[in-house]
Coordinates of C-alpha atoms in Angstrom, one line a residue:
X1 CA 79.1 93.6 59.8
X2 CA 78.7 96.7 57.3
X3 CA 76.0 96.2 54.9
X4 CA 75.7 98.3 51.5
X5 CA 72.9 99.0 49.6
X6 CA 73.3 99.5 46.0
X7 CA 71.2 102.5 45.1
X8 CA 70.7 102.5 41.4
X9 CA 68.9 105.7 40.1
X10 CA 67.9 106.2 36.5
X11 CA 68.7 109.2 33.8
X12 CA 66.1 109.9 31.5
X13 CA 67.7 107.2 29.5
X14 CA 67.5 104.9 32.1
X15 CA 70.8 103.5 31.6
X16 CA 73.3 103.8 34.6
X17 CA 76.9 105.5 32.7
X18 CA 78.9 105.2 35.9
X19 CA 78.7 103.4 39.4
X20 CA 80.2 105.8 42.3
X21 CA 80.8 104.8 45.8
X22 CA 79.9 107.0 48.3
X23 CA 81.9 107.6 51.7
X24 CA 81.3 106.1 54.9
X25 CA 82.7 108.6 57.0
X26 CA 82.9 112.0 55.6
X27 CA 85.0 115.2 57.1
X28 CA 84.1 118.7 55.8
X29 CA 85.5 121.9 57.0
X30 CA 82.8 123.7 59.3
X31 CA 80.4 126.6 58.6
X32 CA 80.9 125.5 54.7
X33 CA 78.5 123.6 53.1
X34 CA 78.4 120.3 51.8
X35 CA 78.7 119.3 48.3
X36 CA 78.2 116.4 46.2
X37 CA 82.1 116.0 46.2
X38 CA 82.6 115.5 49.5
X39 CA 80.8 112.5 49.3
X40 CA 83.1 110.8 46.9
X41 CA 86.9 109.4 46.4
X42 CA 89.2 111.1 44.3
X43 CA 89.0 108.5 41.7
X44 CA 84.8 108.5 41.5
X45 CA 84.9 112.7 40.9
X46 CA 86.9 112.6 38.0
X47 CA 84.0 111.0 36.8
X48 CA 81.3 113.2 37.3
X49 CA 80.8 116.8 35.6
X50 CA 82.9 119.8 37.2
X51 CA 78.6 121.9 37.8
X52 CA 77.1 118.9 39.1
X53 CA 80.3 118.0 41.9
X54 CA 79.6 121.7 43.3
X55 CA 75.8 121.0 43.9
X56 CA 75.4 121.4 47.5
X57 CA 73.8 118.6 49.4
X58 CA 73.9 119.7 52.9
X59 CA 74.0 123.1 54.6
X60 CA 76.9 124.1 57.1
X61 CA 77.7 122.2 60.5
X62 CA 79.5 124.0 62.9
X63 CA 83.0 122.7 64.5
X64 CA 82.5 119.5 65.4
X65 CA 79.2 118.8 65.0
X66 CA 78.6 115.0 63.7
X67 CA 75.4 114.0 61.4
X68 CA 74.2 110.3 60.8
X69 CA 72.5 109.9 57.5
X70 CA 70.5 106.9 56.4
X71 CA 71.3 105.0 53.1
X72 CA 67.5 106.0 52.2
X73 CA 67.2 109.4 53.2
X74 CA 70.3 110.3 50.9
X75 CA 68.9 108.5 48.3
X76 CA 66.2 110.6 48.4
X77 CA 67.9 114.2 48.6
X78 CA 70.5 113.0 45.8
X79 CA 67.3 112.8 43.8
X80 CA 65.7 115.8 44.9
X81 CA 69.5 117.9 44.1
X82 CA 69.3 116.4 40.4
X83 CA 71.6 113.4 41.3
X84 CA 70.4 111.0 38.6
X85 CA 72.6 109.9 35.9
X86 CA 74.8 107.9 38.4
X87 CA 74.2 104.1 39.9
X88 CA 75.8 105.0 43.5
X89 CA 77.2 102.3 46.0
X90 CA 75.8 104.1 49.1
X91 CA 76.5 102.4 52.8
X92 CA 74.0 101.6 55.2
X93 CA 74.8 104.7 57.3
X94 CA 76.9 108.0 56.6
X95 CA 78.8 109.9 59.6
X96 CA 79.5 113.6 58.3
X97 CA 81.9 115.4 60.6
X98 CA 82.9 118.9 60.8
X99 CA 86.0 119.2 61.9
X100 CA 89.1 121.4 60.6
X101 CA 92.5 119.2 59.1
X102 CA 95.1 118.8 61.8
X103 CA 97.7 116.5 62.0
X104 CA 97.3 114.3 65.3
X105 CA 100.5 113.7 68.0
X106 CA 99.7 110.0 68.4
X107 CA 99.4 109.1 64.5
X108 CA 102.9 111.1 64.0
X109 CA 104.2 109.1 66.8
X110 CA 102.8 105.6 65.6
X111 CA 104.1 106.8 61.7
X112 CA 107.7 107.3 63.2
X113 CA 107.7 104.3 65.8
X114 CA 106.7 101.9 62.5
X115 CA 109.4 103.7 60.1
X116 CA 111.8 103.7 62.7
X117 CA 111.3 99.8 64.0
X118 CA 111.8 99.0 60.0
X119 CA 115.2 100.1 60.4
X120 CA 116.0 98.7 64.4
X121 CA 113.7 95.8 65.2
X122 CA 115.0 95.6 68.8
X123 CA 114.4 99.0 70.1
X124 CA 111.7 101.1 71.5
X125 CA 111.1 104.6 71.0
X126 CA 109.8 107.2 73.6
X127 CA 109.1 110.7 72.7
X128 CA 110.2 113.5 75.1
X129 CA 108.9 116.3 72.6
X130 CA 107.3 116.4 69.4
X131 CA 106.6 119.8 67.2
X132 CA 104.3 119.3 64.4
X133 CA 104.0 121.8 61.8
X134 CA 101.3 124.6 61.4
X135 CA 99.1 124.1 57.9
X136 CA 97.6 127.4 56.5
X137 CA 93.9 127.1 56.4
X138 CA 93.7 128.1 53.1
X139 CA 95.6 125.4 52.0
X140 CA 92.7 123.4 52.7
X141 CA 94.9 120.3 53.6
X142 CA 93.0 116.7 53.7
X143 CA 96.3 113.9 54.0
X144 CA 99.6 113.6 54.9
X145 CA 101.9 111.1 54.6
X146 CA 105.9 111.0 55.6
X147 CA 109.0 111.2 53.6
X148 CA 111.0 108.2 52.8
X149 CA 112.7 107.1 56.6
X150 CA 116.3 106.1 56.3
X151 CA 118.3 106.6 59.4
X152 CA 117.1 106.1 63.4
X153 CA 117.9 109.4 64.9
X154 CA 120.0 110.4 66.9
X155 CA 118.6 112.0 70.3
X156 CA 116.9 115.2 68.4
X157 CA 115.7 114.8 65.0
X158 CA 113.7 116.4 62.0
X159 CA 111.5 114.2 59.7
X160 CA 109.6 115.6 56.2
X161 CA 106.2 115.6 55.8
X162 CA 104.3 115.6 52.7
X163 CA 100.7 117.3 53.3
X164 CA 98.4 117.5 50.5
X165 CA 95.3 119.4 49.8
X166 CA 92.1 119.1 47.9
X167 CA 93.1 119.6 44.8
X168 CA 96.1 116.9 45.3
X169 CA 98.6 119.4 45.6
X170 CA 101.5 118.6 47.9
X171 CA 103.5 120.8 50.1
X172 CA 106.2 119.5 52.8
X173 CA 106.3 120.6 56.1
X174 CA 108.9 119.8 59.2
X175 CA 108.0 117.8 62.1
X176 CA 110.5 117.8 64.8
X177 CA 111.3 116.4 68.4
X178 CA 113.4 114.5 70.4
X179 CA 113.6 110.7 71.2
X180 CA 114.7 108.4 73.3
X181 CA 115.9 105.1 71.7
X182 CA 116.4 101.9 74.1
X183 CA 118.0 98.8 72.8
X184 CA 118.5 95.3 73.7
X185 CA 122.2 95.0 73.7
X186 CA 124.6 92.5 75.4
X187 CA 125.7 93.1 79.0
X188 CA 129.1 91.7 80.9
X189 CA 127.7 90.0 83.5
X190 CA 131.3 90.8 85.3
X191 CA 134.6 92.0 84.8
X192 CA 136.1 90.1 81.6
X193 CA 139.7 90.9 80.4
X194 CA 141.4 91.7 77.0
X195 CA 141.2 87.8 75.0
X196 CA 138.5 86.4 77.0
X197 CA 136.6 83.5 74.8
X198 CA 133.0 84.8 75.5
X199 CA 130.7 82.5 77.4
X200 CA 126.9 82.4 77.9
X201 CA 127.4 82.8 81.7
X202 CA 129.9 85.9 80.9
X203 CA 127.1 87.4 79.1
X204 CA 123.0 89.2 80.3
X205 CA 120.9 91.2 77.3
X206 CA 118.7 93.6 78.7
X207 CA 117.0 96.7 77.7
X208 CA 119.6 100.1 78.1
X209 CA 119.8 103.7 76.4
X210 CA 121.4 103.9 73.4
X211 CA 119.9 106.6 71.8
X212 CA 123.5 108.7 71.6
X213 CA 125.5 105.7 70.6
X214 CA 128.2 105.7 67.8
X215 CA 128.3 102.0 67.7
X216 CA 126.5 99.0 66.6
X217 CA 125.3 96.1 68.4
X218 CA 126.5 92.5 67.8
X219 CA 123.9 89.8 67.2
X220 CA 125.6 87.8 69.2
X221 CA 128.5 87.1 71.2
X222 CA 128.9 84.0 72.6
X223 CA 132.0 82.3 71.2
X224 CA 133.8 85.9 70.3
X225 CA 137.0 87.0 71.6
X226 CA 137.0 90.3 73.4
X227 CA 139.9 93.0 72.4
X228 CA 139.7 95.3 75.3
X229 CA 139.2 94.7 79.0
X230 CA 135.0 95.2 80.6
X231 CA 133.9 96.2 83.4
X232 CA 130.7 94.6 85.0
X233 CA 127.6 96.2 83.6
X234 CA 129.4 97.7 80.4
X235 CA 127.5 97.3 77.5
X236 CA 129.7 94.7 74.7
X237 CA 129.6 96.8 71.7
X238 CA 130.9 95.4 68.3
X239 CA 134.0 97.4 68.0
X240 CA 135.3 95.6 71.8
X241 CA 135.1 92.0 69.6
X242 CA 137.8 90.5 67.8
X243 CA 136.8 90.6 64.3
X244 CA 136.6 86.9 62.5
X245 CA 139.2 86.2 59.5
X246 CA 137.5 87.7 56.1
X247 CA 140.0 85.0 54.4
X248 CA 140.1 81.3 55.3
X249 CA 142.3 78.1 53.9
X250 CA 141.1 77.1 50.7
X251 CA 139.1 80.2 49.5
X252 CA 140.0 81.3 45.9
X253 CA 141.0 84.7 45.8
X254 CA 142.1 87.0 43.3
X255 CA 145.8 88.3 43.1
X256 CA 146.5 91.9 41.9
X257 CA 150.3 92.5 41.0
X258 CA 150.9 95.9 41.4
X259 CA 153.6 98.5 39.3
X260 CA 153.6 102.2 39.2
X261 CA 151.4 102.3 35.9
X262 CA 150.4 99.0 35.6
X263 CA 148.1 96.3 37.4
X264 CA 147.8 92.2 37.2
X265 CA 145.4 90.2 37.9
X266 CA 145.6 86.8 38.6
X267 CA 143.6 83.9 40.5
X268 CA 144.6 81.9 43.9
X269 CA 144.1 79.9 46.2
X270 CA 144.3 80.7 50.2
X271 CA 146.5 78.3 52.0
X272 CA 145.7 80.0 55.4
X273 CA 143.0 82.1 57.0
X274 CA 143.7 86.4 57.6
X275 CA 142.3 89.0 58.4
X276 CA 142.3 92.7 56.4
X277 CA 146.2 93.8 56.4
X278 CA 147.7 91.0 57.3
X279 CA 150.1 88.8 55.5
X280 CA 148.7 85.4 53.5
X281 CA 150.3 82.7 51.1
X282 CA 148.3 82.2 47.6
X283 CA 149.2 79.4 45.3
X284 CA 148.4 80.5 42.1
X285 CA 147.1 77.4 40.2
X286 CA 148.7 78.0 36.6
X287 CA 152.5 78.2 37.9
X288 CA 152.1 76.2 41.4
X289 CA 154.1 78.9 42.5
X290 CA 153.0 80.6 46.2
X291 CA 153.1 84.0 46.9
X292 CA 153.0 86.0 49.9
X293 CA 150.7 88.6 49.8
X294 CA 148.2 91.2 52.0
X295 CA 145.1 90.8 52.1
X296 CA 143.1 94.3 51.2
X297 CA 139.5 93.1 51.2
X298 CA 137.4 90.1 51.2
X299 CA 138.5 88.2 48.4
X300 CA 141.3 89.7 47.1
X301 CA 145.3 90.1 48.0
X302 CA 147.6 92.7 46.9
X303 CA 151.3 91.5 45.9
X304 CA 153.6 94.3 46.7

């Protein structure tokens, strides 16, 4: 368990303004030294004047060299560097680190894998390559963070990256690669003809490649009625299943009367189930008259 010490040190008025947290863990660019702003979060340095943030605390480490500082010992320097009109929240240790920004393969990966499994719960994601952008060291980049994810790729892909640097200005970068995308997906466990009523036996899900495929894959199949003939082994995909009736007996529905300049609109009742272009009778309630029209869309009929 972390413990904090609260490390309250007295201006000449001794009356604390402001209560700043310091850092745990702290990363500073090598062979540069260490100023009291690297010690805080953004939101603390707004807080404290613009001379006394560029007071250096520490000299230079070299490339990855690590320091462990003692809540008391940085107590002490802070007051030696003129720290003193600030209550600070300092942890029990602090771990400074030297070490340049760089955008690490396996937090891109993880990043992508949790976007991507947002949009495709049931599949996995392997990387065969991954190219991630070069930062200028001037920029003087400290976080990243990816652009909005809205499509699973296909195969290769591209994803933008927002970097930002110290001074919270943000430039995007391109990180690109190539995956590999397997899905759970339903398999014919043998040869099944056009019309077959689907059965649990007729049916395996197991793990295959799908990261070039143009179709989707059905939640489920038992019970659906194939429209094209399977081999053993093929993959059922939702365009080889009967689709159900978007219209059923008793739904109301509304009737559109169409003229060359001129449209009605009227409301009915089903009296039989169809699917999208095919023909249905509507009684309209008003006139008890039925009509025979086609159905256009879930809902609604077109009289011609």
């Amino acid at each position: 368990m972390k413990i904090f010490i609260f490390c309250i040190l007295f201006s000449l008025n001794l009356y604390a303004k402001e209560v700043l947290q310091i850092k745990e863990n702290v990363l500073v660019w090598p062979q540069e030294k260490i100023h009291f702003s690297d010690l805080l979060f953004k939101k603390d340095q707004k807080k404290v004047p613009a001379p006394l943030l560029k007071r250096v605390i520490f000299e230079a480490l070299k490339n990855g060299e690590k320091k462990v500082i003692s809540s008391e010992r940085l107590a002490l320097i802070l007051r030696r560097k003129g720290v003193q009109e600030f209550a600070l929240h300092i942890p029990q240790e602090i771990h400074l680190l030297a070490q340049p920004f760089q955008l690490k393969e396996e937090a891109v990966r993880s990043a992508l894998r949790k976007a991507w499994s947002k949009l495709c719960r049931e599949c996995r994601f392997s990387f065969l390559k991954l190219s991630l952008p070069q930062v200028p060291k001037n920029f003087r980049a400290h976080s990243w963070r990816l652009s909005p994810v809205t499509t699973v790729p296909r195969g290769s892909f591209s994803q933008k990256v927002f970097i930002s640097n110290e001074k919270d200005e943000k430039r995007f970068f391109w990180i690109q690669g190539q995956v590999q995308i397997i899905q759970k997906v339903p398999v014919a466990t043998r040869a099944l003809s056009f019309g077959t009523k689907l059965k649990a036996e007729d049916v395996k899900w197991e793990y295959r490649d799908v990261t070039y495929a143009v179709d989707s894959v059905p939640s489920s199949v038992e019970g659906k009625i194939l429209k094209k003939g399977l081999r053993s082994k093929d993959i059922i995909w939702f365009s080889d299943l009967k689709r159900g009736k978007v219209l059923h007996r008793g739904d109301e529905v509304k009737v559109s009367i169409r003229k060359s300049n001129w449209v009605l609109s009227l409301r009915g009742v089903a009296l039989q189930d169809a699917d999208v272009g095919e023909r249905v009778r509507v009684r309209i309630p008003k006139t008890r008259k039925v009509l025979t029209a086609i159905v256009s869309k879930e809902g609604e009929v077109v009289l011609q």
